[in-house]
Coordinates of C-alpha atoms and ligand atoms in Angstrom, one line a residue:
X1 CA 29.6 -9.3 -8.8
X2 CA 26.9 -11.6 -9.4
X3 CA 23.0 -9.6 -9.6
X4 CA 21.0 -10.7 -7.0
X5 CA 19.0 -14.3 -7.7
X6 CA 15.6 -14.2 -5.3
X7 CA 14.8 -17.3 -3.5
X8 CA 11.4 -19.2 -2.3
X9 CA 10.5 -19.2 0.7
X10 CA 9.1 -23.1 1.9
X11 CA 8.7 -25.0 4.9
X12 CA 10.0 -21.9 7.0
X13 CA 13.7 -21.7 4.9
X14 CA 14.7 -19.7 2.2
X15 CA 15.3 -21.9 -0.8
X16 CA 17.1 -21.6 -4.1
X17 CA 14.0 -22.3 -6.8
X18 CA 14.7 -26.0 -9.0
X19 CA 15.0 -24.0 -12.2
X20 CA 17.5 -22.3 -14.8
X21 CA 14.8 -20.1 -15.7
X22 CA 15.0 -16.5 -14.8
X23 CA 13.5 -12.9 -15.2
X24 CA 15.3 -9.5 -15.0
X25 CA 13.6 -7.3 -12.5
X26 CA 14.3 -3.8 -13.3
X27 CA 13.8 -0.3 -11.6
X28 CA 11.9 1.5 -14.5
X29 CA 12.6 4.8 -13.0
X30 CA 16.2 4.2 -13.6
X31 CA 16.2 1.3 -16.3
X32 CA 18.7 -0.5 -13.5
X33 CA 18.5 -4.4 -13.2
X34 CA 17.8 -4.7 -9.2
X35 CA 17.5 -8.3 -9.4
X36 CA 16.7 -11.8 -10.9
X37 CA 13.5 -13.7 -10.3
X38 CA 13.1 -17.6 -10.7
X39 CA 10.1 -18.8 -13.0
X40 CA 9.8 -21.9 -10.5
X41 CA 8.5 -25.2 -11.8
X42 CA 6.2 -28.2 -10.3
X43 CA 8.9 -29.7 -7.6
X44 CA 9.2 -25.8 -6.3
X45 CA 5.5 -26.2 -6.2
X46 CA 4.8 -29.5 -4.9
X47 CA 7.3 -28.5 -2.1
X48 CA 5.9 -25.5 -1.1
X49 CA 2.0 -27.7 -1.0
X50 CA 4.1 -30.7 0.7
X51 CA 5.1 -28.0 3.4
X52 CA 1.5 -26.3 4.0
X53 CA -0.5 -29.6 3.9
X54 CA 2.0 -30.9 7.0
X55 CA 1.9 -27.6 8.8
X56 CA -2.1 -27.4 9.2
X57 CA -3.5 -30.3 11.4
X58 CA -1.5 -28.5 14.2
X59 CA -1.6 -24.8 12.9
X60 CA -5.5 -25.3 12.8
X61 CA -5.2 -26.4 16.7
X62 CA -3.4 -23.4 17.7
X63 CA -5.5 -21.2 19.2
X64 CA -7.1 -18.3 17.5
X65 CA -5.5 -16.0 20.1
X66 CA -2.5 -17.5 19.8
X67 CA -2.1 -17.4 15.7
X68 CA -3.5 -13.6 16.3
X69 CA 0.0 -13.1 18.7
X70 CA 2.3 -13.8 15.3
X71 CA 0.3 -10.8 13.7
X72 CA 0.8 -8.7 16.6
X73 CA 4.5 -9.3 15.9
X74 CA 4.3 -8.6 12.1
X75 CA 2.9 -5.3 12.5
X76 CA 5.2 -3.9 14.9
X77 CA 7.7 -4.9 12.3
X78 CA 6.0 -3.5 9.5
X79 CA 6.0 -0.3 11.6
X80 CA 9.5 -0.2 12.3
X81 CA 9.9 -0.9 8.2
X82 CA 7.7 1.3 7.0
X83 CA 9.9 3.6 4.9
X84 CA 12.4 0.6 3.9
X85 CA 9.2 -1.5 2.6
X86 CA 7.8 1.4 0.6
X87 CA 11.3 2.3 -1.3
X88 CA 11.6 -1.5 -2.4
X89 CA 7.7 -0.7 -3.9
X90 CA 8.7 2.4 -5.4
X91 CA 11.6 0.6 -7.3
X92 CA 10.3 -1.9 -8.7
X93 CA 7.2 -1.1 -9.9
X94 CA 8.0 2.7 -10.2
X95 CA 5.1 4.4 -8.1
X96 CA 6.0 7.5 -6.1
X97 CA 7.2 7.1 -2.6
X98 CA 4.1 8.4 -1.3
X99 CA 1.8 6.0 -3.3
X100 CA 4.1 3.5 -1.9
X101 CA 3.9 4.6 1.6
X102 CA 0.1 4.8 1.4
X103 CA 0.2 0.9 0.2
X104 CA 2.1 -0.3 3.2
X105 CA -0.3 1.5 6.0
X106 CA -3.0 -0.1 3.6
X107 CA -0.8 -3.7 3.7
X108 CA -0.6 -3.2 7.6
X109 CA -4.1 -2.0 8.3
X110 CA -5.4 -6.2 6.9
X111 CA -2.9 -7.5 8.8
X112 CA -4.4 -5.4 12.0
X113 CA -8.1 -6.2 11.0
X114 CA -7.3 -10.2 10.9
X115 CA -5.6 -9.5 14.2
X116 CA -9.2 -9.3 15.5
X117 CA -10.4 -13.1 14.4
X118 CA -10.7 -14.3 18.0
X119 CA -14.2 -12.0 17.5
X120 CA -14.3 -11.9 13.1
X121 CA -14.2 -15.6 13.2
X122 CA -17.4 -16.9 16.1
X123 CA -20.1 -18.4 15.5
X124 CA -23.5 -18.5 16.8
X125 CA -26.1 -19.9 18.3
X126 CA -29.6 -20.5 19.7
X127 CA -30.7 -22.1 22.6
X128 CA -33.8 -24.4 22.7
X129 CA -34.6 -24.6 18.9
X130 CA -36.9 -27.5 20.4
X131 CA -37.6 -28.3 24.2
X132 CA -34.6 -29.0 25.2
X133 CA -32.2 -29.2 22.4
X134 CA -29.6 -26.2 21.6
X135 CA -28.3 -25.4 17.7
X136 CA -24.8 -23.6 17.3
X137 CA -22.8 -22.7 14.0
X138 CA -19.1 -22.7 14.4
X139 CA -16.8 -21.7 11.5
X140 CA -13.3 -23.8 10.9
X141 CA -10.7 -23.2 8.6
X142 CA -10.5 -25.5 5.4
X143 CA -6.3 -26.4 4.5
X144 CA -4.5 -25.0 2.2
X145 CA -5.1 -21.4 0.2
X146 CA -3.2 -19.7 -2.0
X147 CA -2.8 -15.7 -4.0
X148 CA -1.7 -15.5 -7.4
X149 CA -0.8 -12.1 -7.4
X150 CA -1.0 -9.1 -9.6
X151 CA 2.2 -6.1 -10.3
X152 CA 0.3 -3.0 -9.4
X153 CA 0.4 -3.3 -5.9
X154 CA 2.9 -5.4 -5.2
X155 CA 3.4 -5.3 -1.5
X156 CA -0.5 -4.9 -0.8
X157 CA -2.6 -7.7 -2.7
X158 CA -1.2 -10.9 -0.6
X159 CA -2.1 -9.1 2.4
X160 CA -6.4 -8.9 1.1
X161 CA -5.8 -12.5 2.1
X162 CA -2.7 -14.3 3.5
X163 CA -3.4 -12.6 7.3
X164 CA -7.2 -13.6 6.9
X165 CA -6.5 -16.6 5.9
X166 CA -3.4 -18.2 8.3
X167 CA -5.7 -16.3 11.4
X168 CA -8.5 -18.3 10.3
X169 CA -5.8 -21.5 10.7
X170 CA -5.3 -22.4 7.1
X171 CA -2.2 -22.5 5.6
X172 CA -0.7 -20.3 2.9
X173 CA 1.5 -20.2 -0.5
X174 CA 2.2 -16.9 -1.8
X175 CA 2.4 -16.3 -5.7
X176 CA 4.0 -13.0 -6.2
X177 CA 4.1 -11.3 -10.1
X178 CA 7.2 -12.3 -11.9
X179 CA 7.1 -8.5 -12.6
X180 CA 6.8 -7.1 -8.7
X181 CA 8.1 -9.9 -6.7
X182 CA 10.8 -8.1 -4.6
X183 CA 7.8 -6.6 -2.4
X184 CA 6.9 -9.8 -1.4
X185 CA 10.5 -10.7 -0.2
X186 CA 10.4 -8.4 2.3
X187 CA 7.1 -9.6 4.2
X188 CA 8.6 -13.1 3.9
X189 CA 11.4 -11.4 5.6
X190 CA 9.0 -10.5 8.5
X191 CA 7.1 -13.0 8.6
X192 CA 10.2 -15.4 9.1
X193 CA 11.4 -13.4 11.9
X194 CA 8.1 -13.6 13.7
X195 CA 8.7 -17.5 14.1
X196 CA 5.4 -19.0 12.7
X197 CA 5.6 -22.7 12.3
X198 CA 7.5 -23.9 9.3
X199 CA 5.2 -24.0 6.8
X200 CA 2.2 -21.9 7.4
X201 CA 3.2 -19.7 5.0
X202 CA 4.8 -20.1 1.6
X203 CA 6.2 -18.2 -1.4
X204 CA 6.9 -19.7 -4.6
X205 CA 8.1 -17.1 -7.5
X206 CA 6.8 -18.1 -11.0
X207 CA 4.0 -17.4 -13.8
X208 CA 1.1 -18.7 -15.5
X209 CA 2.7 -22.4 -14.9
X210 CA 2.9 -22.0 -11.2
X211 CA -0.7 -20.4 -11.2
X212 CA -1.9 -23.1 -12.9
X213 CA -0.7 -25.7 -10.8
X214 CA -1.9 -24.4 -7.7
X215 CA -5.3 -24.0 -9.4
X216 CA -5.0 -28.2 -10.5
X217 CA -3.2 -29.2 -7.1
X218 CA -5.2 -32.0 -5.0
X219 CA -4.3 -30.3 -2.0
X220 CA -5.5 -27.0 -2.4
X221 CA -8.7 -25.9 -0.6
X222 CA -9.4 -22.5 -2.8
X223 CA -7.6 -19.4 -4.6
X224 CA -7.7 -16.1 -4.4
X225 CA -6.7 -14.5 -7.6
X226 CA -5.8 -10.2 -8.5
X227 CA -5.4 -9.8 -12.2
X228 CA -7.0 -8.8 -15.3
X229 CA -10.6 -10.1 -16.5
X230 CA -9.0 -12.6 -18.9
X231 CA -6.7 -14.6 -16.7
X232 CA -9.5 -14.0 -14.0
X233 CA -12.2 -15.5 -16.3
X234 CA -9.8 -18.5 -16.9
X235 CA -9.2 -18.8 -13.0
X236 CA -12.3 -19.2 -12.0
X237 CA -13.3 -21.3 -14.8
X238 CA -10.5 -23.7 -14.1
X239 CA -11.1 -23.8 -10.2
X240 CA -14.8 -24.8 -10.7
X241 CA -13.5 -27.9 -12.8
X242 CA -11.2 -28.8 -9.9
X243 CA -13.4 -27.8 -7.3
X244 CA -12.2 -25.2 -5.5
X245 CA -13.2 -22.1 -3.4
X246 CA -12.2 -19.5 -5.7
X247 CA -12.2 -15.3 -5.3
X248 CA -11.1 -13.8 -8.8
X249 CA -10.8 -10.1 -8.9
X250 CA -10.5 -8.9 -12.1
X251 CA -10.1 -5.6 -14.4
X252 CA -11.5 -2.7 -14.6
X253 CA -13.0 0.8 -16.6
X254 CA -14.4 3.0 -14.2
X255 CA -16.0 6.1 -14.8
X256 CA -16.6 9.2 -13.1
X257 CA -19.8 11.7 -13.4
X258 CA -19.4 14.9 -13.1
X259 CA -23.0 16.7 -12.2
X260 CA -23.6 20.6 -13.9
X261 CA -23.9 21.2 -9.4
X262 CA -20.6 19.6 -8.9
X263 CA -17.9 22.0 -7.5
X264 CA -15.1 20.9 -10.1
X265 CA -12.0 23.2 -8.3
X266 CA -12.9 21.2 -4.7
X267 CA -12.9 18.0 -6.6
X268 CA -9.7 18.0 -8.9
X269 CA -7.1 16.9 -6.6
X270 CA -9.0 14.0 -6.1
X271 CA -9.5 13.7 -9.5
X272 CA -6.2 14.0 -10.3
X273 CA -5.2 11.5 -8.4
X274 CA -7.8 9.0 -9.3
X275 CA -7.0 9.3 -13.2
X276 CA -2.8 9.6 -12.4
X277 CA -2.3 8.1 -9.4
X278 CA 0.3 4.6 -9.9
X279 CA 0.6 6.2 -13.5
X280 CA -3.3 4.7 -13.7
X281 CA -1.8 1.5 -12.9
X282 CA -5.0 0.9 -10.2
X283 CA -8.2 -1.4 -10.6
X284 CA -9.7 1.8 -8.9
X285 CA -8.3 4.6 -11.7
X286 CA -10.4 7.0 -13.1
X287 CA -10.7 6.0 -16.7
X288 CA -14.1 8.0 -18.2
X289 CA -14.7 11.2 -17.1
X290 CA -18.3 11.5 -17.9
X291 CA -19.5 15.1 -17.9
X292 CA -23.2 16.2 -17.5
X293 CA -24.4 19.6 -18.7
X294 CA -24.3 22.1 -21.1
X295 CA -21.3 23.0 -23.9
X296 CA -20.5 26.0 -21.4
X297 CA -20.0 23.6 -18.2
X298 CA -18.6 20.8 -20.8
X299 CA -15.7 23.2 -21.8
X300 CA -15.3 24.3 -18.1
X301 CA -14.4 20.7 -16.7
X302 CA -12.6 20.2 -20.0
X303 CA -10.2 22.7 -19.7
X304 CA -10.2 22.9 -15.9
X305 CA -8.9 18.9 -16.1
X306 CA -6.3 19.7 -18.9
X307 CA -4.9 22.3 -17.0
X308 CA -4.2 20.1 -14.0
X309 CA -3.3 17.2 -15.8
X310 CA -0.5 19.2 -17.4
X311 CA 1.0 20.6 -14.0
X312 CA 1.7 17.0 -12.7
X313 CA 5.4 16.5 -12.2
X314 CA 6.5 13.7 -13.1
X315 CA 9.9 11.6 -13.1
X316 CA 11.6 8.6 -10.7
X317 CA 9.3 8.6 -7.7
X318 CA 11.9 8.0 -4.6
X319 CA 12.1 11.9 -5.8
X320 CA 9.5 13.5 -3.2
X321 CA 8.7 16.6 -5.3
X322 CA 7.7 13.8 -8.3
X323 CA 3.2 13.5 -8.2
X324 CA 3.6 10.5 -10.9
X325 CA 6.5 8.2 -11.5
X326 CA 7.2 5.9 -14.6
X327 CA 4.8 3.1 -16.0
X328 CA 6.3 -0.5 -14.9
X329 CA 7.7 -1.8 -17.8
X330 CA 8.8 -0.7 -21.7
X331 CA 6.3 -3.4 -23.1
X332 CA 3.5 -1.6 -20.6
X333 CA 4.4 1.4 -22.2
X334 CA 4.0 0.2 -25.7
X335 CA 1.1 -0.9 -25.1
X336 CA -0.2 2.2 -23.9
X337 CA 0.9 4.2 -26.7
X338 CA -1.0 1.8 -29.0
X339 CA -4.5 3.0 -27.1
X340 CA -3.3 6.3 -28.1
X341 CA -2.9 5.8 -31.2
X342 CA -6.1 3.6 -31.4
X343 CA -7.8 6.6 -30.0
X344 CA -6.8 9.1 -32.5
X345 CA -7.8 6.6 -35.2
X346 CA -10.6 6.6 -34.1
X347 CA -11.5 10.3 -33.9
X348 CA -11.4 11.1 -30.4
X349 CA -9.3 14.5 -30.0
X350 CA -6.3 14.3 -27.9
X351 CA -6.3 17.7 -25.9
X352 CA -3.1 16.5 -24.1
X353 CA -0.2 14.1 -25.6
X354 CA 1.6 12.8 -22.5
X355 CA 4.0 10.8 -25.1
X356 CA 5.6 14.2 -25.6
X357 CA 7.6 13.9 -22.4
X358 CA 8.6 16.7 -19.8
X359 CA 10.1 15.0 -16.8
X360 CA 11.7 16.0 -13.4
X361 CA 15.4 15.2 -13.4
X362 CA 17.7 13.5 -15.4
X363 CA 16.1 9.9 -16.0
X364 CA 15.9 7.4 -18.9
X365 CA 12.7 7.6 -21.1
X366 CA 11.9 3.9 -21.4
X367 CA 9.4 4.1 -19.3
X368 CA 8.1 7.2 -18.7
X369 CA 4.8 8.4 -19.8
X370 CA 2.9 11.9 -19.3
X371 CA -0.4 12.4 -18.6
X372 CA -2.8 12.0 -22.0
X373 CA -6.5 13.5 -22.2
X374 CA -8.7 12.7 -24.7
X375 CA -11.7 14.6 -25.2
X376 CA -14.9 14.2 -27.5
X377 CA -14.4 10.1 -26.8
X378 CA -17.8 8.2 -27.6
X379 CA -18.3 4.7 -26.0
X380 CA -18.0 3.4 -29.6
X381 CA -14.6 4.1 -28.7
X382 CA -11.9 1.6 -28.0
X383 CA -10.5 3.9 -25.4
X384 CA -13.9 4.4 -24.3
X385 CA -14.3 0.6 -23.1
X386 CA -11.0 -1.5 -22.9
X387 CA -8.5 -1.2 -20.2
X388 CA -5.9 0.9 -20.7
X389 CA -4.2 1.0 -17.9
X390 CA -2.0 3.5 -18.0
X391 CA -1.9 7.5 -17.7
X392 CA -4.9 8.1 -20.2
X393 CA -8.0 10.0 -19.4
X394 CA -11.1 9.8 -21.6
X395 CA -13.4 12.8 -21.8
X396 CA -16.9 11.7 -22.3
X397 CA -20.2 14.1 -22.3
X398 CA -24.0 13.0 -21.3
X399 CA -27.6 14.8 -21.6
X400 CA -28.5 14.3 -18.3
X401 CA -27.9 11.6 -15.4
X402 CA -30.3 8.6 -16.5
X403 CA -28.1 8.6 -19.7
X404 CA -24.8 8.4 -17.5
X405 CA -26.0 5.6 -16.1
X406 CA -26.9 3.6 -19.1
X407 CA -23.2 4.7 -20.4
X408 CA -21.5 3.1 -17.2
X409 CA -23.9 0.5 -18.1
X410 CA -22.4 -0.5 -21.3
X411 CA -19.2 -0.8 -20.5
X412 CA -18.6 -4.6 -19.1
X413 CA -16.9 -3.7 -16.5
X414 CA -18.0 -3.0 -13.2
X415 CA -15.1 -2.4 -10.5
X416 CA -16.2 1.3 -9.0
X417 CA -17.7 4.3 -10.1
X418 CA -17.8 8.1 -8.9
X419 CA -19.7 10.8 -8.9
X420 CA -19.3 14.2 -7.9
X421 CA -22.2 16.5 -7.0
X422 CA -24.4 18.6 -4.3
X423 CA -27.4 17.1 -4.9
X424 CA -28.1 14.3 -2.6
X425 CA -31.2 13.3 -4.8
X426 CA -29.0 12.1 -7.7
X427 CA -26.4 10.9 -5.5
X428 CA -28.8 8.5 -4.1
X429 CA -29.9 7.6 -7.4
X430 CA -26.3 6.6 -8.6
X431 CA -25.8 4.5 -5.2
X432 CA -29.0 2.8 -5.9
X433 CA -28.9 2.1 -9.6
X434 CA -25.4 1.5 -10.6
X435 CA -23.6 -1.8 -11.2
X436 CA -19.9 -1.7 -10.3
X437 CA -18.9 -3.5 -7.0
X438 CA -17.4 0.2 -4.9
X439 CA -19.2 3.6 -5.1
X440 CA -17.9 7.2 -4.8
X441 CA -20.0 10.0 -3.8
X442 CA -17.4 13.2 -4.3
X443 CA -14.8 10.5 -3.8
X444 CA -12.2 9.9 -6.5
X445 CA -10.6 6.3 -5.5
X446 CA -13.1 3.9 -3.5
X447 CA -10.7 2.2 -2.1
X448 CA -12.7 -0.3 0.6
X449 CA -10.8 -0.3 4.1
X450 CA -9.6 -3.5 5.3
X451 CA -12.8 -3.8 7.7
X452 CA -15.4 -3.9 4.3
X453 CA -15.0 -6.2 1.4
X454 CA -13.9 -5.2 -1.6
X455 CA -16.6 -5.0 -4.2
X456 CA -16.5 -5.5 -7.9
X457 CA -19.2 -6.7 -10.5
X458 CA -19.6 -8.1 -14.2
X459 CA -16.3 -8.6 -15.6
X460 CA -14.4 -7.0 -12.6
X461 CA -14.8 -10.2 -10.4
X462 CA -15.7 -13.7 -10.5
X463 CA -16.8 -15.7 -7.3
X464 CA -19.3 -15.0 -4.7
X465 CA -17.5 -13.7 -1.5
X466 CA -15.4 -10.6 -1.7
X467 CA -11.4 -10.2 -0.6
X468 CA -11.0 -8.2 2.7
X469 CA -13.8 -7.6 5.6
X470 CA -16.1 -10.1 6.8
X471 CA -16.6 -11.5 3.5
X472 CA -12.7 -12.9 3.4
X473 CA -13.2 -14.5 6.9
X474 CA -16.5 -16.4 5.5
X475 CA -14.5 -17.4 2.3
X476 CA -11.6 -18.9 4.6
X477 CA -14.1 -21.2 7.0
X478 CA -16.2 -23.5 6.3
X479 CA -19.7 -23.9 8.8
X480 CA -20.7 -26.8 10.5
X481 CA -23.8 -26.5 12.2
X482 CA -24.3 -28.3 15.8
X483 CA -27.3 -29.9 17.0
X484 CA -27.3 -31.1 20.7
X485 CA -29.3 -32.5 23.6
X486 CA -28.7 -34.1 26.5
X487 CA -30.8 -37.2 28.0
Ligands
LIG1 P1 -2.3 -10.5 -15.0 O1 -3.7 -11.0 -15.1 O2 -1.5 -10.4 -16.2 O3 -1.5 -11.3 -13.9 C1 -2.0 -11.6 -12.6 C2 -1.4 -12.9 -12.1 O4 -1.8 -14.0 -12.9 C3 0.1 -12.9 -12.1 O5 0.5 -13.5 -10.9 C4 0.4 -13.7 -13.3 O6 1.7 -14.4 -13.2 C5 -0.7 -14.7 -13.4 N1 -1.0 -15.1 -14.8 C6 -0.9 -14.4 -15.9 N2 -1.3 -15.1 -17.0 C7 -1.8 -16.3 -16.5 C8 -2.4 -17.4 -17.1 N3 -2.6 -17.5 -18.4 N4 -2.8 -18.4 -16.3 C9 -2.6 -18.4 -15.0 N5 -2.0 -17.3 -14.4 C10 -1.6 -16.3 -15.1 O7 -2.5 -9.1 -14.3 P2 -1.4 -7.9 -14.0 O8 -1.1 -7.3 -15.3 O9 -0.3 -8.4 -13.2 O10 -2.3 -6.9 -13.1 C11 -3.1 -5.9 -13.7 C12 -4.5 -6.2 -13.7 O11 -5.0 -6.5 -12.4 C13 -5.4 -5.1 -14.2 O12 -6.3 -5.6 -15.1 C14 -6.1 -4.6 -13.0 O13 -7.3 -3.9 -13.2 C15 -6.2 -5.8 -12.2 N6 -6.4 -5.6 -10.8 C16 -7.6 -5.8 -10.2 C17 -7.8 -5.5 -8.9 C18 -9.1 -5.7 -8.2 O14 -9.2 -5.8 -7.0 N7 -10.2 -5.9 -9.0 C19 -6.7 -5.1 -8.1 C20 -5.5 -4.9 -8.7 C21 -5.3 -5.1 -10.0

């Protein structure tokens, strides 16, 4: 029996990508090959921009209502899917079941919010700006958008965009990661069955060479890009020389504060979950743990965080007793071991090795990865500033809250940062003065619901509006501003 080939999805059919080129999709968990993704090329592409450029002029006439009825129908769906959507997450990109489930109510909550754009998307106006004479603004939708897509959350990402933007009555192409693209399958699935017009939405499977086309295509309005601040940086760099509307969100380092007031045995689960949660495979992951106070209170949190850290079961995440699955890929977990390694080299003192493995159930080590904490780690520190993005904590110390500050400060990155104390003096302080795009006061992951944009500064985002929220609806209209009067 043959393994599975995935197909594009164009012009409302399933298609059979122009290409000899494939990838092995494989369930780390389980080190079993689940399928085989096409690395399309330009006539995949070309199609898929043929398809959405023909579908508009009458997609754009539909009423907003009446786009808004196709979403209706897609969540209902997604309902009735729920558990079947979050297994296919959980095994191919390796996150437990319950991360999984918590990224499909996240996927359907933007597709409820751009449900709404009958209201999100009016205008408005003034009468009598002079005697007589009436000024409105009314926001329409621009052509053709696109998502180049990141693996982490596979199912999730598209849907910061894709439901905002066909709503507004633009028309979509979907790049899914060659890594993750089986997620994206199964909302093609859906959204086939709920009948849109052919070609309002598209999916072509590829990499960098299908990114890149989009991003040079005539016929594309603007792109909305998840990945890290390299490819990011490049995106929106190459979308400024071809003109288009571009929303780049990028990497990430984000720390956490601990205050001496904070109550560290009320905050741990949290914590636990912002540092290990998706193996740390989040552009909202704890990365620094940044501890104010004394030695006393240092070596309280140290050992309090260890401790924890250590108790996390991990192994293949479809088991529901597992509270961290595998890391998605072997070269991903090369990689991470290299920061470990970098970071003893460097002097930092590794408190807890999660390459020495202890795993739930009889599964294949490729890819698996126990918690690591490093403590003593000084921003001079490799680990200290790059992404790592894996299961690797960093332990960092500071004299007193103005100097945590200018530490988050000197990290380029600014995607989210935490802190966890009593004291709403300093907490203001924090909210006020720091630069990262989604702040946590005694909250671990700030993870913006669909009805807020998603932040991120410096090198954690490029562009001017924001994915999700009010600002996603702006970055998929245009204004036009109405003057009138009446002899
Ligand atoms: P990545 O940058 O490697 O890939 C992202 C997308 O870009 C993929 O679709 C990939 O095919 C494409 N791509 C890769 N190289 C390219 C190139 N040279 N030219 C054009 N396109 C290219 O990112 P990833 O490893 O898939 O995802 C992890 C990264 O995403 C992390 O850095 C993480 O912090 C970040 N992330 C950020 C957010 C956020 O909202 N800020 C959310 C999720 C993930």
């Amino acid at each position: 029996m043959g393994v599975k080939r995935l197909e594009n999805y164009i012009n409302g059919e399933w298609v059979e990508a122009r290409t000899d080129e494939y990838v092995e999709i494989i369930n780390p968990a389980r080190m079993e090959l689940l399928c085989e993704c096409p690395m399309s090329g330009k006539a995949d592409l070309d199609a898929a921009v043929e398809a959405a450029v023909e579908a508009y002029p009458e997609w754009r006439n539909t009423p907003p209502v009446a786009r808004a009825r196709y979403l209706h129908r897609l969540i209902e769906l997604m309902e009735e899917r729920f558990n079947d959507l979050s297994v296919v997450q959980t095994r191919e990109h390796g996150k437990t079941i319950d991360e999984s489930r918590g990224e499909t109510r996240r996927g359907i909550e933007m597709v409820e919010v751009a449900s709404g754009i009958p209201t999100t998307m009016q205008g408005f106006n003034l009468e009598d700006i002079a005697h007589g004479i009436d000024e409105y603004a009314i926001y329409q939708p621009l052509g053709v958008f696109c998502c180049i897509a990141p693996f982490n959350f596979p199912f999730m990402v598209p849907l910061w965009f894709l439901p905002f933007a066909i709503a507004t009555g633009n028309t979509f192409i979907v790049k899914p990661s060659p890594r993750t693209p089986m997620s994206q399958c199964e909302l093609f699935e859906m959204l086939d069955e709920v009948g849109l017009p052919p070609g309002v939405v598209n999916m072509v499977h590829g990499g960098a060479e299908i990114a890149n086309g989009l991003m040079e295509h005539p016929d594309i309005k603007g792109v909305t890009f998840v990945g890290s601040t390299p490819v990011g940086r490049h995106v929106y760099k190459k979308c400024g020389e071809t003109g288009k509307r571009v929303i780049a969100q990028a990497g990430a380092k984000n720390f956490i504060v601990i205050m001496p007031d904070a109550e560290i045995d009320k905050a741990m689960v949290s914590l636990m979950s912002s540092f290990f949660g998706n193996s740390g495979q989040r552009c909202l992951s704890g990365a620094n743990l940044l501890v104010v106070g004394d030695d006393r209170r240092y070596r309280e949190v140290v050992d309090k965080f260890v401790e924890a850290a250590k108790a996390i079961r991990v192994g293949d995440g479809l088991d529901e007793s597992v509270q961290m699955g595998p890391v998605q890929n072997v070269e991903s977990k090369k990689r991470i071991m290299g920061m470990i390694e970098k970071g003893i080299e460097e002097g930092a003192k590794l408190r807890l090795d999660g390459r020495k493995l202890n795993l739930v159930g009889d599964v294949p080590e490729d890819c698996f990865l126990n918690p690591s904490v490093f403590e003593d780690v000084t921003l001079e520190m490799t680990i200290a500033r790059e992404e790592i993005f894996g299961p690797v904590a960093s332990i960092l110390r500071a004299g007193d809250l103005d100097e945590a500050i200018e530490m988050i400060h000197e990290v380029p990155y600014g995607n989210a940062a935490s802190i966890f104390t009593n004291n709403g003096k300093w907490a203001r302080q924090f909210q006020h003065d720091v630069v990262a795009g989604n702040i946590g006061i005694n909250v671990g992951i700030v993870a913006p619901m669909a009805f807020f944009p998603f932040g991120g500064m410096k090198d954690s985002f490029f562009g001017v509006l924001h994915g999700q929220g009010r600002d996603v609806v702006r970055f998929f209209t245009e204004s036009k501003i109405v003057i009138q009067r009446w002899f």
